[in-house]
Tab-separated table of C-alpha atoms in Angstrom:
chain	number	residue	atom	x	y	z
A	132	MET	CA	-1.537	-17.248	28.182
A	133	LEU	CA	-2.003	-19.185	31.413
A	134	VAL	CA	-0.348	-22.320	30.017
A	135	LEU	CA	2.756	-20.300	29.194
A	136	ALA	CA	2.618	-18.014	32.235
A	137	TRP	CA	2.285	-20.413	35.155
A	138	PRO	CA	5.691	-22.144	34.690
A	139	LEU	CA	7.307	-18.713	34.257
A	140	VAL	CA	5.617	-17.485	37.439
A	141	LEU	CA	6.794	-20.515	39.402
A	142	THR	CA	10.301	-20.138	37.957
A	143	ASN	CA	10.394	-16.530	39.146
A	144	LEU	CA	9.163	-17.551	42.582
A	145	THR	CA	11.814	-20.238	42.968
A	146	GLN	CA	14.557	-17.846	41.853
A	147	PHE	CA	13.241	-15.219	44.241
A	148	ALA	CA	13.273	-17.893	46.939
A	149	LEU	CA	17.074	-18.035	46.681
A	150	THR	CA	17.377	-14.558	48.187
A	151	LEU	CA	14.334	-15.087	50.400
A	152	THR	CA	16.060	-18.140	51.892
A	153	ASP	CA	19.096	-15.995	52.663
A	154	THR	CA	16.840	-13.404	54.321
A	155	VAL	CA	15.064	-15.973	56.497
A	156	PHE	CA	18.295	-17.631	57.655
A	157	LEU	CA	20.067	-14.323	58.295
A	158	GLY	CA	17.014	-12.833	60.031
A	159	ARG	CA	17.182	-15.633	62.564
A	160	LEU	CA	20.923	-15.066	62.910
A	161	GLY	CA	20.327	-11.459	64.037
A	162	THR	CA	18.894	-8.060	63.100
A	163	GLN	CA	22.363	-6.724	62.259
A	164	GLU	CA	23.039	-9.535	59.793
A	165	LEU	CA	19.608	-9.133	58.190
A	166	ALA	CA	20.072	-5.380	57.787
A	167	ALA	CA	23.555	-5.817	56.293
A	168	ALA	CA	22.396	-8.454	53.816
A	169	THR	CA	19.485	-6.216	52.800
A	170	LEU	CA	21.788	-3.305	52.054
A	171	GLY	CA	24.143	-5.568	50.126
A	172	MET	CA	21.318	-7.219	48.209
A	173	ASN	CA	19.871	-3.869	47.170
A	174	LEU	CA	23.255	-2.695	45.914
A	175	PHE	CA	23.821	-6.003	44.107
A	176	PHE	CA	20.499	-5.950	42.268
A	177	ALA	CA	20.965	-2.298	41.292
A	178	ALA	CA	24.380	-3.126	39.804
A	179	LEU	CA	22.975	-6.286	38.198
A	180	ALA	CA	20.489	-4.310	36.066
A	181	PRO	CA	22.691	-3.821	32.944
A	182	CYS	CA	23.501	-7.536	32.664
A	183	PHE	CA	19.946	-8.551	33.480
A	184	GLY	CA	18.446	-6.168	30.918
A	185	LEU	CA	20.773	-7.398	28.181
A	186	ALA	CA	19.855	-10.987	29.030
A	187	MET	CA	16.143	-10.149	28.894
A	188	ALA	CA	16.550	-8.791	25.342
A	189	ALA	CA	16.753	-12.432	24.236
A	190	ALA	CA	13.016	-12.902	24.954
A	191	PRO	CA	11.503	-10.415	22.458
A	192	MET	CA	14.240	-11.103	19.905
A	193	THR	CA	13.730	-14.880	19.892
A	194	ALA	CA	9.930	-14.508	20.009
A	195	GLN	CA	9.763	-12.293	16.933
A	196	THR	CA	12.314	-14.457	15.120
A	197	ARG	CA	10.184	-17.518	15.891
A	198	GLY	CA	7.024	-15.736	14.763
A	199	ARG	CA	8.527	-14.900	11.366
A	200	GLY	CA	9.132	-18.598	10.802
A	201	HIS	CA	11.687	-18.773	7.985
A	202	GLY	CA	15.182	-19.667	9.227
A	203	PHE	CA	14.128	-19.360	12.862
A	204	VAL	CA	16.427	-22.127	14.185
A	205	ARG	CA	19.607	-20.349	13.155
A	206	GLY	CA	18.110	-16.947	13.933
A	207	MET	CA	17.120	-17.849	17.490
A	208	ARG	CA	20.560	-19.339	18.126
A	209	ARG	CA	22.115	-16.049	16.985
A	210	ASP	CA	19.759	-14.122	19.290
A	211	VAL	CA	20.745	-16.165	22.351
A	212	ARG	CA	24.437	-16.054	21.456
A	213	ALA	CA	24.298	-12.256	21.172
A	214	ALA	CA	22.686	-12.059	24.619
A	215	PHE	CA	25.482	-14.245	26.045
A	216	TRP	CA	28.147	-11.996	24.500
A	217	ALA	CA	26.424	-8.864	25.808
A	218	VAL	CA	26.229	-10.290	29.333
A	219	ALA	CA	29.894	-11.303	29.218
A	220	GLY	CA	30.922	-7.812	28.129
A	221	ALA	CA	28.989	-6.151	30.953
A	222	THR	CA	30.099	-8.535	33.716
A	223	LEU	CA	33.676	-7.374	34.363
A	224	PRO	CA	32.941	-3.671	35.011
A	225	ILE	CA	30.038	-4.645	37.271
A	226	TRP	CA	32.287	-7.010	39.206
A	227	LEU	CA	34.823	-4.199	39.684
A	228	LEU	CA	32.043	-1.977	41.023
A	229	LEU	CA	30.651	-4.609	43.395
A	230	TRP	CA	34.108	-5.369	44.786
A	231	GLN	CA	33.993	-1.873	46.292
A	232	ALA	CA	30.572	-2.417	47.900
A	233	GLU	CA	31.733	-1.483	51.424
A	234	ALA	CA	33.293	1.781	50.249
A	235	LEU	CA	30.173	2.635	48.233
A	236	LEU	CA	27.882	2.057	51.202
A	237	LEU	CA	30.100	4.139	53.469
A	238	ALA	CA	30.032	6.955	50.904
A	239	LEU	CA	26.230	6.715	50.956
A	240	GLY	CA	26.163	7.329	54.692
A	241	GLN	CA	25.661	3.793	56.019
A	242	GLN	CA	26.910	2.689	59.416
A	243	PRO	CA	30.476	1.246	59.225
A	244	ALA	CA	29.547	-2.095	60.817
A	245	LEU	CA	26.615	-2.619	58.437
A	246	ALA	CA	28.691	-1.523	55.431
A	247	ALA	CA	31.474	-3.995	56.272
A	248	LEU	CA	29.076	-6.942	56.617
A	249	ALA	CA	27.216	-5.944	53.457
A	250	GLY	CA	30.476	-5.678	51.515
A	251	ASP	CA	31.467	-9.208	52.534
A	252	TYR	CA	28.055	-10.509	51.456
A	253	VAL	CA	28.218	-8.821	48.043
A	254	ARG	CA	31.727	-10.098	47.314
A	255	ALA	CA	30.483	-13.646	47.823
A	256	LEU	CA	27.220	-13.101	45.928
A	257	MET	CA	28.604	-11.436	42.802
A	258	TRP	CA	30.338	-14.500	41.330
A	259	GLY	CA	27.007	-16.081	40.459
A	260	MET	CA	25.824	-13.007	38.521
A	261	PRO	CA	26.846	-14.043	34.942
A	262	CYS	CA	25.403	-17.528	35.474
A	263	PHE	CA	22.099	-16.045	36.597
A	264	CYS	CA	21.948	-13.701	33.582
A	265	ALA	CA	22.779	-16.500	31.135
A	266	PHE	CA	19.963	-18.504	32.736
A	267	VAL	CA	17.596	-15.545	32.136
A	268	ALA	CA	18.570	-15.439	28.440
A	269	LEU	CA	17.875	-19.163	28.074
A	270	ARG	CA	14.557	-18.741	29.889
A	271	GLY	CA	13.533	-16.152	27.294
A	272	PHE	CA	14.450	-18.545	24.500
A	273	LEU	CA	12.367	-21.317	26.089
A	274	ALA	CA	9.400	-18.946	26.478
A	275	ALA	CA	9.593	-18.098	22.767
A	276	GLU	CA	9.481	-21.829	22.034
A	277	GLN	CA	6.610	-22.050	24.554
A	278	ARG	CA	8.508	-24.728	26.480
A	279	PRO	CA	9.194	-23.068	29.863
A	280	GLY	CA	9.077	-26.306	31.867
A	281	ALA	CA	12.829	-26.979	31.803
A	282	ALA	CA	13.607	-23.655	33.505
A	283	LEU	CA	11.034	-24.443	36.187
A	284	VAL	CA	12.497	-27.873	36.899
A	285	VAL	CA	15.998	-26.451	37.223
A	286	SER	CA	14.832	-23.560	39.436
A	287	CYS	CA	13.109	-25.989	41.815
A	288	PHE	CA	16.360	-27.923	42.038
A	289	GLY	CA	18.183	-24.653	42.794
A	290	ILE	CA	16.044	-23.763	45.810
A	291	LEU	CA	16.266	-27.303	47.149
A	292	LEU	CA	20.044	-27.013	46.888
A	293	ASN	CA	20.155	-23.548	48.474
A	294	ILE	CA	18.534	-24.600	51.764
A	295	PRO	CA	21.194	-27.153	52.813
A	296	LEU	CA	23.964	-24.935	51.470
A	297	ASN	CA	22.724	-22.064	53.655
A	298	LEU	CA	22.499	-24.318	56.706
A	299	TRP	CA	26.006	-25.601	56.092
A	300	LEU	CA	27.825	-22.414	55.090
A	301	ILE	CA	26.097	-19.880	57.383
A	302	HIS	CA	26.361	-21.985	60.546
A	303	GLY	CA	29.363	-24.130	59.600
A	304	GLY	CA	29.962	-27.863	59.793
A	305	LEU	CA	31.874	-30.700	58.095
A	306	GLY	CA	35.152	-28.853	58.504
A	307	VAL	CA	33.786	-25.458	57.362
A	308	PRO	CA	33.733	-22.660	59.992
A	309	PRO	CA	30.570	-20.546	60.406
A	310	LEU	CA	30.655	-17.987	57.580
A	311	GLY	CA	27.534	-15.942	58.417
A	312	VAL	CA	26.540	-13.511	55.668
A	313	VAL	CA	29.444	-14.647	53.479
A	314	GLY	CA	28.126	-18.201	53.587
A	315	ALA	CA	24.719	-17.031	52.356
A	316	GLY	CA	26.342	-15.266	49.402
A	317	ILE	CA	28.468	-18.287	48.491
A	318	ALA	CA	25.403	-20.548	48.641
A	319	SER	CA	23.483	-18.347	46.193
A	320	SER	CA	26.435	-18.168	43.781
A	321	LEU	CA	26.819	-21.952	43.773
A	322	CYS	CA	23.092	-22.373	43.130
A	323	ASN	CA	23.184	-20.002	40.143
A	324	LEU	CA	26.067	-21.964	38.644
A	325	ALA	CA	24.249	-25.261	39.211
A	326	MET	CA	21.027	-23.930	37.640
A	327	LEU	CA	22.773	-22.724	34.472
A	328	ALA	CA	24.574	-26.045	34.055
A	329	GLY	CA	21.356	-27.967	34.676
A	330	LEU	CA	19.367	-25.934	32.139
A	331	LEU	CA	22.003	-26.365	29.441
A	332	LEU	CA	21.975	-30.099	30.126
A	333	LEU	CA	18.183	-30.348	29.830
A	334	ILE	CA	18.198	-28.370	26.571
A	335	ALA	CA	20.910	-30.639	25.160
A	336	ARG	CA	18.926	-33.771	26.085
A	337	ASP	CA	15.565	-32.564	24.707
A	338	ARG	CA	14.872	-33.856	21.174
A	339	HIS	CA	13.063	-30.694	20.118
A	340	LEU	CA	15.449	-28.177	21.703
A	341	ARG	CA	18.779	-29.789	20.898
A	342	ARG	CA	18.391	-28.925	17.202
A	343	PHE	CA	19.012	-25.261	18.067
A	344	ARG	CA	22.564	-26.113	19.218
A	345	ILE	CA	22.465	-23.162	21.582
A	346	LEU	CA	26.213	-23.282	22.304
A	347	GLY	CA	27.144	-24.045	18.696
A	348	ARG	CA	29.894	-21.707	17.441
A	349	TRP	CA	29.490	-19.607	20.586
A	350	TRP	CA	32.772	-17.835	19.772
A	351	ARG	CA	31.403	-16.208	16.585
A	352	PHE	CA	30.987	-12.446	16.914
A	353	ASP	CA	27.703	-11.197	15.441
A	354	ALA	CA	27.832	-7.402	15.310
A	355	SER	CA	24.300	-6.847	13.976
A	356	ARG	CA	22.648	-9.083	16.579
A	357	LEU	CA	24.810	-7.630	19.345
A	358	LYS	CA	23.738	-4.128	18.334
A	359	GLU	CA	20.078	-5.169	18.403
A	360	THR	CA	20.592	-6.720	21.831
A	361	ALA	CA	22.022	-3.443	23.104
A	362	VAL	CA	19.268	-1.324	21.515
A	363	ILE	CA	16.558	-3.468	23.151
A	364	GLY	CA	18.345	-4.571	26.295
A	365	LEU	CA	19.951	-1.383	27.568
A	366	PRO	CA	16.611	0.452	27.935
A	367	ILE	CA	15.264	-2.643	29.720
A	368	ALA	CA	18.301	-2.393	31.976
A	369	GLY	CA	17.610	1.314	32.430
A	370	SER	CA	13.996	0.656	33.435
A	371	MET	CA	15.062	-2.019	35.880
A	372	LEU	CA	17.805	0.178	37.287
A	373	LEU	CA	15.315	2.976	37.822
A	374	GLU	CA	12.865	0.678	39.609
A	375	ILE	CA	15.436	-1.318	41.560
A	376	GLY	CA	17.349	1.873	42.260
A	377	VAL	CA	14.394	3.660	43.807
A	378	PHE	CA	13.810	0.755	46.208
A	379	ALA	CA	17.558	0.512	46.862
A	380	PHE	CA	17.666	4.228	47.649
A	381	ALA	CA	14.670	3.734	49.911
A	382	ALA	CA	16.691	1.084	51.768
A	383	LEU	CA	19.546	3.571	52.139
A	384	VAL	CA	17.091	6.118	53.558
A	385	MET	CA	15.999	3.444	56.037
A	386	GLY	CA	19.646	3.044	56.963
A	387	TRP	CA	19.690	6.702	58.042
A	388	MET	CA	16.803	5.862	60.382
A	389	GLY	CA	18.550	2.866	61.994
A	390	ALA	CA	18.891	-0.919	61.760
A	391	LEU	CA	15.303	-1.589	62.863
A	392	ALA	CA	13.924	0.507	59.990
A	393	VAL	CA	16.187	-1.339	57.532
A	394	ALA	CA	15.062	-4.726	58.858
A	395	ALA	CA	11.363	-3.782	58.661
A	396	HIS	CA	11.878	-2.460	55.128
A	397	ALA	CA	13.609	-5.721	54.220
A	398	ILE	CA	10.666	-7.816	55.368
A	399	ALA	CA	8.128	-5.642	53.546
A	400	VAL	CA	10.190	-5.612	50.333
A	401	GLN	CA	10.610	-9.389	50.422
A	402	LEU	CA	6.877	-9.984	50.721
A	403	ALA	CA	5.946	-7.364	48.101
A	404	SER	CA	8.625	-8.799	45.813
A	405	ALA	CA	7.252	-12.319	46.256
A	406	THR	CA	3.797	-11.287	45.040
A	407	PHE	CA	5.429	-9.269	42.230
A	408	MET	CA	6.899	-12.487	40.801
A	409	VAL	CA	3.416	-13.454	39.544
A	410	PRO	CA	2.718	-10.423	37.320
A	411	MET	CA	6.373	-10.478	36.317
A	412	GLY	CA	5.898	-14.026	34.997
A	413	ILE	CA	2.669	-13.008	33.260
A	414	GLY	CA	4.568	-10.096	31.722
A	415	GLN	CA	7.230	-12.517	30.444
A	416	ALA	CA	4.504	-14.631	28.893
A	417	ALA	CA	3.067	-11.465	27.338
A	418	THR	CA	6.482	-10.662	25.835
A	419	ALA	CA	6.571	-14.088	24.187
A	420	ARG	CA	2.944	-14.114	22.989
A	421	VAL	CA	2.999	-10.510	21.730
A	422	GLY	CA	6.389	-11.104	20.093
A	423	LEU	CA	5.258	-14.274	18.336
A	424	ALA	CA	2.146	-12.532	16.988
A	425	THR	CA	4.135	-9.459	15.959
A	426	GLY	CA	6.695	-11.573	14.111
A	427	ALA	CA	3.835	-13.320	12.308
A	428	GLY	CA	2.250	-9.955	11.430
A	429	ASP	CA	-0.975	-10.622	13.355
A	430	ARG	CA	-1.997	-7.336	14.996
A	431	ALA	CA	-5.230	-8.664	16.468
A	432	ALA	CA	-3.508	-11.578	18.224
A	433	ALA	CA	-0.793	-9.321	19.643
A	434	GLU	CA	-3.331	-6.839	20.981
A	435	ARG	CA	-5.479	-9.604	22.464
A	436	ALA	CA	-2.483	-11.235	24.150
A	437	GLY	CA	-1.487	-7.984	25.838
A	438	TRP	CA	-4.926	-7.198	27.236
A	439	VAL	CA	-5.463	-10.760	28.458
A	440	ALA	CA	-2.142	-10.578	30.297
A	441	LEU	CA	-3.040	-7.224	31.866
A	442	ALA	CA	-6.352	-8.599	33.125
A	443	LEU	CA	-4.649	-11.653	34.657
A	444	GLY	CA	-1.965	-9.557	36.363
A	445	ALA	CA	-4.437	-7.049	37.798
A	446	GLY	CA	-6.734	-9.793	39.076
A	447	PHE	CA	-3.981	-11.598	40.962
A	448	MET	CA	-2.553	-8.440	42.515
A	449	ALA	CA	-5.978	-7.350	43.793
A	450	PHE	CA	-6.114	-10.680	45.666
A	451	SER	CA	-2.569	-10.351	47.035
A	452	ALA	CA	-3.320	-6.785	48.188
A	453	ALA	CA	-6.068	-8.099	50.440
A	454	LEU	CA	-3.712	-10.708	51.935
A	455	LEU	CA	-0.965	-8.200	52.760
A	456	ILE	CA	-3.369	-5.686	54.305
A	457	LEU	CA	-5.222	-8.248	56.418
A	458	PHE	CA	-2.417	-10.630	57.446
A	459	GLY	CA	0.828	-8.675	56.989
A	460	GLY	CA	1.525	-8.399	60.717
A	461	TRP	CA	1.343	-12.154	61.244
A	462	ILE	CA	3.463	-12.854	58.184
A	463	ALA	CA	6.187	-10.449	59.344
A	464	TRP	CA	6.882	-12.597	62.421
A	465	GLY	CA	7.947	-15.448	60.122
A	466	PHE	CA	11.148	-13.491	59.428
A	467	LEU	CA	11.985	-12.755	63.065
A	468	ASP	CA	12.959	-14.513	66.258
A	469	ALA	CA	11.036	-13.082	69.216
A	470	ALA	CA	14.112	-13.604	71.421
A	471	ASN	CA	16.207	-11.129	69.396
A	472	PRO	CA	16.375	-7.513	70.646
A	473	GLY	CA	14.097	-5.184	68.691
A	474	ALA	CA	12.054	-7.965	67.099
A	475	ALA	CA	8.681	-6.678	68.329
A	476	GLU	CA	9.330	-3.118	67.160
A	477	THR	CA	10.577	-4.395	63.792
A	478	ALA	CA	7.420	-6.493	63.363
A	479	ARG	CA	5.142	-3.524	64.143
A	480	LEU	CA	6.892	-1.289	61.625
A	481	ALA	CA	6.945	-4.040	58.977
A	482	ALA	CA	3.178	-4.523	59.409
A	483	ALA	CA	2.592	-0.797	58.806
A	484	LEU	CA	4.731	-0.879	55.662
A	485	LEU	CA	2.859	-3.937	54.390
A	486	VAL	CA	-0.429	-2.044	54.544
A	487	VAL	CA	1.053	0.502	52.122
A	488	ALA	CA	2.523	-2.325	50.021
A	489	GLY	CA	-0.926	-3.868	49.805
A	490	LEU	CA	-2.326	-0.594	48.496
A	491	PHE	CA	0.168	-0.412	45.605
A	492	GLN	CA	-0.068	-4.088	44.623
A	493	LEU	CA	-2.512	-3.448	41.780
A	494	ALA	CA	-0.374	-0.697	40.252
A	495	ASP	CA	2.808	-2.767	40.588
A	496	GLY	CA	1.229	-5.705	38.774
A	497	VAL	CA	-0.231	-3.612	35.946
A	498	GLN	CA	3.027	-1.803	35.216
A	499	ALA	CA	4.975	-5.090	35.192
A	500	VAL	CA	2.609	-6.748	32.703
A	501	ALA	CA	2.276	-3.654	30.516
A	502	SER	CA	6.060	-3.308	30.247
A	503	GLY	CA	6.285	-7.010	29.331
A	504	ALA	CA	3.711	-6.566	26.554
A	505	LEU	CA	5.604	-3.522	25.245
A	506	ARG	CA	8.825	-5.557	25.163
A	507	GLY	CA	7.064	-7.989	22.862
A	508	LEU	CA	6.854	-5.055	20.418
A	509	LYS	CA	10.557	-4.334	21.086
A	510	ASP	CA	9.419	-1.027	22.598
A	511	THR	CA	11.771	-0.389	25.510
A	512	ARG	CA	13.123	3.171	25.314
A	513	VAL	CA	9.932	5.141	26.036
A	514	PRO	CA	8.890	2.799	28.902
A	515	MET	CA	12.285	3.513	30.476
A	516	LEU	CA	11.588	7.250	30.342
A	517	LEU	CA	8.110	6.764	31.806
A	518	ALA	CA	9.575	4.713	34.674
A	519	GLY	CA	12.171	7.379	35.371
A	520	PHE	CA	9.519	10.084	35.608
A	521	GLY	CA	7.164	8.074	37.813
A	522	TYR	CA	9.733	6.711	40.262
A	523	TRP	CA	12.334	9.461	40.553
A	524	VAL	CA	10.587	12.709	39.581
A	525	ALA	CA	7.256	12.046	41.304
A	526	GLY	CA	7.380	9.116	43.751
A	527	LEU	CA	10.722	9.380	45.574
A	528	PRO	CA	10.695	13.155	46.214
A	529	LEU	CA	7.175	12.856	47.613
A	530	GLY	CA	8.293	9.988	49.852
A	531	LEU	CA	11.212	12.003	51.222
A	532	LEU	CA	8.957	14.962	51.911
A	533	LEU	CA	6.480	12.767	53.779
A	534	ALA	CA	9.246	10.941	55.687
A	535	PHE	CA	11.221	13.892	57.030
A	536	PRO	CA	9.382	17.236	56.933
A	537	GLY	CA	6.085	15.356	57.128
A	538	GLY	CA	7.244	13.278	60.104
A	539	LEU	CA	5.917	9.933	58.767
A	540	GLY	CA	9.321	8.219	58.742
A	541	PRO	CA	9.539	4.868	56.900
A	542	VAL	CA	5.800	4.850	56.155
A	543	GLY	CA	6.141	8.176	54.349
A	544	VAL	CA	8.849	6.764	52.082
A	545	TRP	CA	6.584	3.876	51.129
A	546	ILE	CA	3.607	6.148	50.422
A	547	GLY	CA	5.790	8.031	47.953
A	548	LEU	CA	6.781	4.746	46.290
A	549	ALA	CA	3.108	3.803	45.995
A	550	VAL	CA	2.251	7.073	44.253
A	551	GLY	CA	5.123	6.545	41.804
A	552	LEU	CA	3.945	3.019	40.987
A	553	PHE	CA	0.379	4.175	40.286
A	554	LEU	CA	1.687	6.849	37.949
A	555	VAL	CA	3.963	4.431	36.051
A	556	ALA	CA	1.152	1.868	35.737
A	557	GLY	CA	-1.148	4.438	34.168
A	558	LEU	CA	1.493	5.682	31.740
A	559	MET	CA	2.544	2.152	30.687
A	560	THR	CA	-1.055	1.120	30.039
A	561	TRP	CA	-1.640	4.282	28.007
A	562	ARG	CA	1.503	3.499	25.946
A	563	TRP	CA	0.388	-0.083	25.311
A	564	ARG	CA	-3.087	1.026	24.248
A	565	GLY	CA	-1.629	3.430	21.710
A	566	LEU	CA	0.944	1.078	20.176
A	567	SER	CA	-1.200	-2.050	20.111
A	568	ARG	CA	-3.823	-0.225	18.048
A	569	GLY	CA	-1.465	1.815	15.888
A	570	ASP	CA	0.611	1.240	12.786
A	571	ARG	CA	3.436	-0.424	14.707
A	572	LEU	CA	1.930	-3.823	13.834
A	573	THR	CA	0.726	-4.790	10.380
A	574	ALA	CA	-2.885	-5.646	9.850
A	575	ARG	CA	-2.151	-8.893	8.045
A	576	ARG	CA	-4.174	-11.682	9.682
A	577	ARG	CA	-2.989	-15.182	10.446
A	578	PRO	CA	-4.480	-17.859	12.696
A	579	ALA	CA	-3.736	-17.099	16.368
């Protein structure tokens, strides 16, 4: 599990670093720019969920196809091709939605100046969306083949490219005027395009992987595979939309409290999201390992893979919780320039939010790994319903009550989010325990 998980974890961290780089550069540009980019980023990732979920369906599909063995080369190619088609079909309506980002944010009660800046950022960022989702589908295929190294190499190249692009496009130079938040969005889009092209090139040059001919007959429409992609991927998208949406709505609530609250929320979310990349990668490894064992009909191996992944995810997040609680205040200053107005107040509020984030680290890691293990069983619909209950029925209403009638402000919102995460983690683990021991998997034994 570790051999497969660590490249996936590092790949997630490098991809996360693309938006983190934008946050760091824009935070030093000014609190207004950081707040606007945060609002735009939250809207972008909420809208991205359908494409991202459809792309992630490639992971359990290719893993189970590989586990079955017979005809897996052609079958895995069909799985990836179906994911590409699904992403392409979902891209245009999402682009049309994101083009109206400023109007959407204004309708949600955001300040006009912040909404305008955020809209400009999203319009530059959205062009890289299909490239990113296609990269995710290929990453799932590589995990099923237990060869995740190529995605890691390409992701490292992407972050190395994003830093000079941000310096150049945000601040201007070499004949390009300073573009501010728009420059950060363009830089991320160019990096996503470069990463997809680089990964396709590495797959084509690898002796083992080139036999799959991933882009072979890409124009062929495969209705049965496309239907399976939708059945698996849309609930994944729903789960992600529910989770991303609750944090995006929390950012909008911060917007009602002012730019300083939004900036502090942005810092806390970035740090909590960075630690989340580790259990997310372990969950992706669990999807592959559980899927391979399920395809091979080995119930014991699938069950063992899921519990090993859960133990690894919980152990790491307990460690990261201690770091955020003890050192969150110091870390927050890395996103701010002390010379900017409001920096000290933003840092104090961010430190308070990071204490709460530290408390829900364990729950966040467990629910991420458990959902990954369930995806290996192609079980995605019920986890979506569990996420909806935990985040929106329990967590968010409690957070709003604590924030406004309770007088806790931003900290109250985050306490509500923490309660929702603990509830989802418990429900996901309960679901995994039931399915991994039930009749969903056959009892036929094969070597692990």
